[in-house]
Amino acid sequence: MKKVFGALILLAILPLGSVSAQDGGYAPATQNAQSSADRVLQNAVAGQPISANDVEAFLHWMSVSEEPVGDYERWIPSLEGIDDGDTKSRAIILVALGLAVTGETTRSVQLIERYRDQIPTTYMDDLPDSYSYTDREMIAAYYGWLINNTDFSVPGAFVKAYPDIFFNETPYWGSTRDAFFQVSLPEGSGEWLEVYFAWARLLNDVINPAGVFIGSMYNMVHKTNLKNIALLEYRPDLYANYVNAQDSSDWLDYWKLLGPYEARVASDADRLEKEMERLLVERLVDRHYFTEDKAKALVNTFSHQIQSSFFGVANERYPEPTKRLTEIAAASGWAKAVSSISNFYPKAAVFQLQIIGGYLISKGEFRELEGYINWLSDGNFDEFLKVLSELYDGSSIYYADGRTGQAVAATLLGNLAAEDSQGLRAIIEWVKFDYQQWGAFNKTPVMYAAHHNNFESYKLLRKAHPNLLESTTVGGGTDAPEIYDRNVLTYALENAEFDFVSAVLGDVGDLFVPKTDSAGRNALFYLGLNEKVSEKERKELVGMIQSIGLSLPEASFDCSLAQRRIELLTCGSSEFAALDKELSSAYFAAREKADDPKAVLNGQRRWLSGALACVVEDGFENCYSSRIWELERATE
């Protein structure tokens, strides 16, 4: 249920969140909370640190105690004997929390006043500074301090006992510990949460299209969503009291206009959302005895709230302006839409230019699209930049420059080549455009066609611009991909069907088969990724590649005989082949030293059966290095 992302999110990206799949391991509700809390404080006085588990247990005991009895005051003198600063501050907060829970609010404030200068705080902490605080406000303040200043998982008992504090008082901002916010969840939540996190990862990809509003908002989204999940799991009876998500513009409907990749993500997100909703309705009916209609209404609210947390804050600048932009394009044409861009968020200008073209493609307005691409490609676009510059003291605030028009035009032509060969046919003779120009993802239009398996578009581009087939992707610059020196053949080998790949091999195989990309990966590697060709077709393509000739690395087997996908991936680079040899050595060493060689053999067979899936999901180096480490550790 947890996945770490690379360059997307800040992305990098902060993790979408961690949850414990079980709320348990603590004393039963009937156990006296005071005696349990005493053990934590006794250990602290004895010099033991107060751990995350101690904090979780304390909150659990505090929450399930049926008749909390005030006896925390006797621990106040012992606090002086704690030398470690972190342990002392946590002990002070826990004692103050116990005093507040048991009604001794005056002594709680006095304790904080006495040690205030010894308690580290973030700028979001609000420890009591007067006697006017209510019990609830004090508990909320101490809970907020624990969230901001310690690593622990909020126990389910606290969510159930104090839903208002949990949902409304969990601090959004504060320290970097926000990224580690966790909540323990009950048994049985894993099935729907697995689908939820897959859905959430896609939604995370849709955040912030202009790339200008990042940072702590990802912490806020992460915490907001976990709060919603926990409240729905523990107190669905109260969920509607705290959450009333309103329908708003469906951001995915506009975001998918950016191109085929975005459209696929939107489609996948819609599918996962429906599956999550189905599982969650079943859980509410089975676990909480909701009627199906009531459960569906609650889950609908939950889904809207999650999307609102992803798009409402991070994307608040975009949905309504984007909706207006498409409305203007529909009513008055692209020129009027372009002239309205200055009324929207300035740094999203490039994104808005792409949306206008995407809208024209989606509606089949190819005569309009032709004029729009020509405008983007010629000198009139510079006049647009001048207008932006006059409005905002320089067009750079729009992330736009003299290359922007050509780049957007290339992206639109690439999207058209990927999605609509008939639309490409309608405009290919009339657009005034440099077809060697790169679009988004560092691809030319013919690479888009190969990447998205559009053979008809490829044939159109091959006839109209044959030199385009010889282009390779470039490296360097902030927008270029880490791996470059790719070409139309590598994209076809990876993504296209047999006839398409065969045609590209015939057209440029002699030029590109002997070469590798910037990471040293050859044609066999990309064919190993292809899921669209059959086993028979793959063997035929391997024969065509080998007939052209390429340098093969040395693996634990003869790469000239490679046929299966995992074999092609292994022989796809000298680095991967070397890892395969290292794995083979580690395996035979483990068998030789093992008390039960057959067990090692069976374990290796099991690993090999899942090796392809592992490589496709996590990368060759990660999978093979991890297995080598396992085998070597087994021989120690």
XYZ file of C-alpha atoms in Angstrom, residues 492-497 501 525-533 538 541 565:
19
model
C 7.919 1.257 -31.368
C 9.782 -1.736 -29.920
C 8.445 -0.893 -26.482
C 4.849 0.003 -27.321
C 3.705 -0.948 -30.822
C 2.152 -4.027 -32.406
C 7.504 -2.607 -35.241
C 15.703 -4.278 -23.875
C 12.861 -2.258 -25.374
C 11.381 -5.283 -27.083
C 11.467 -7.023 -23.690
C 9.117 -4.346 -22.349
C 6.545 -4.857 -25.111
C 3.292 -6.527 -24.046
C 1.492 -6.102 -27.373
C 3.312 -8.746 -29.416
C 8.562 -11.592 -30.466
C 11.318 -9.631 -34.248
C 10.986 -11.157 -22.160
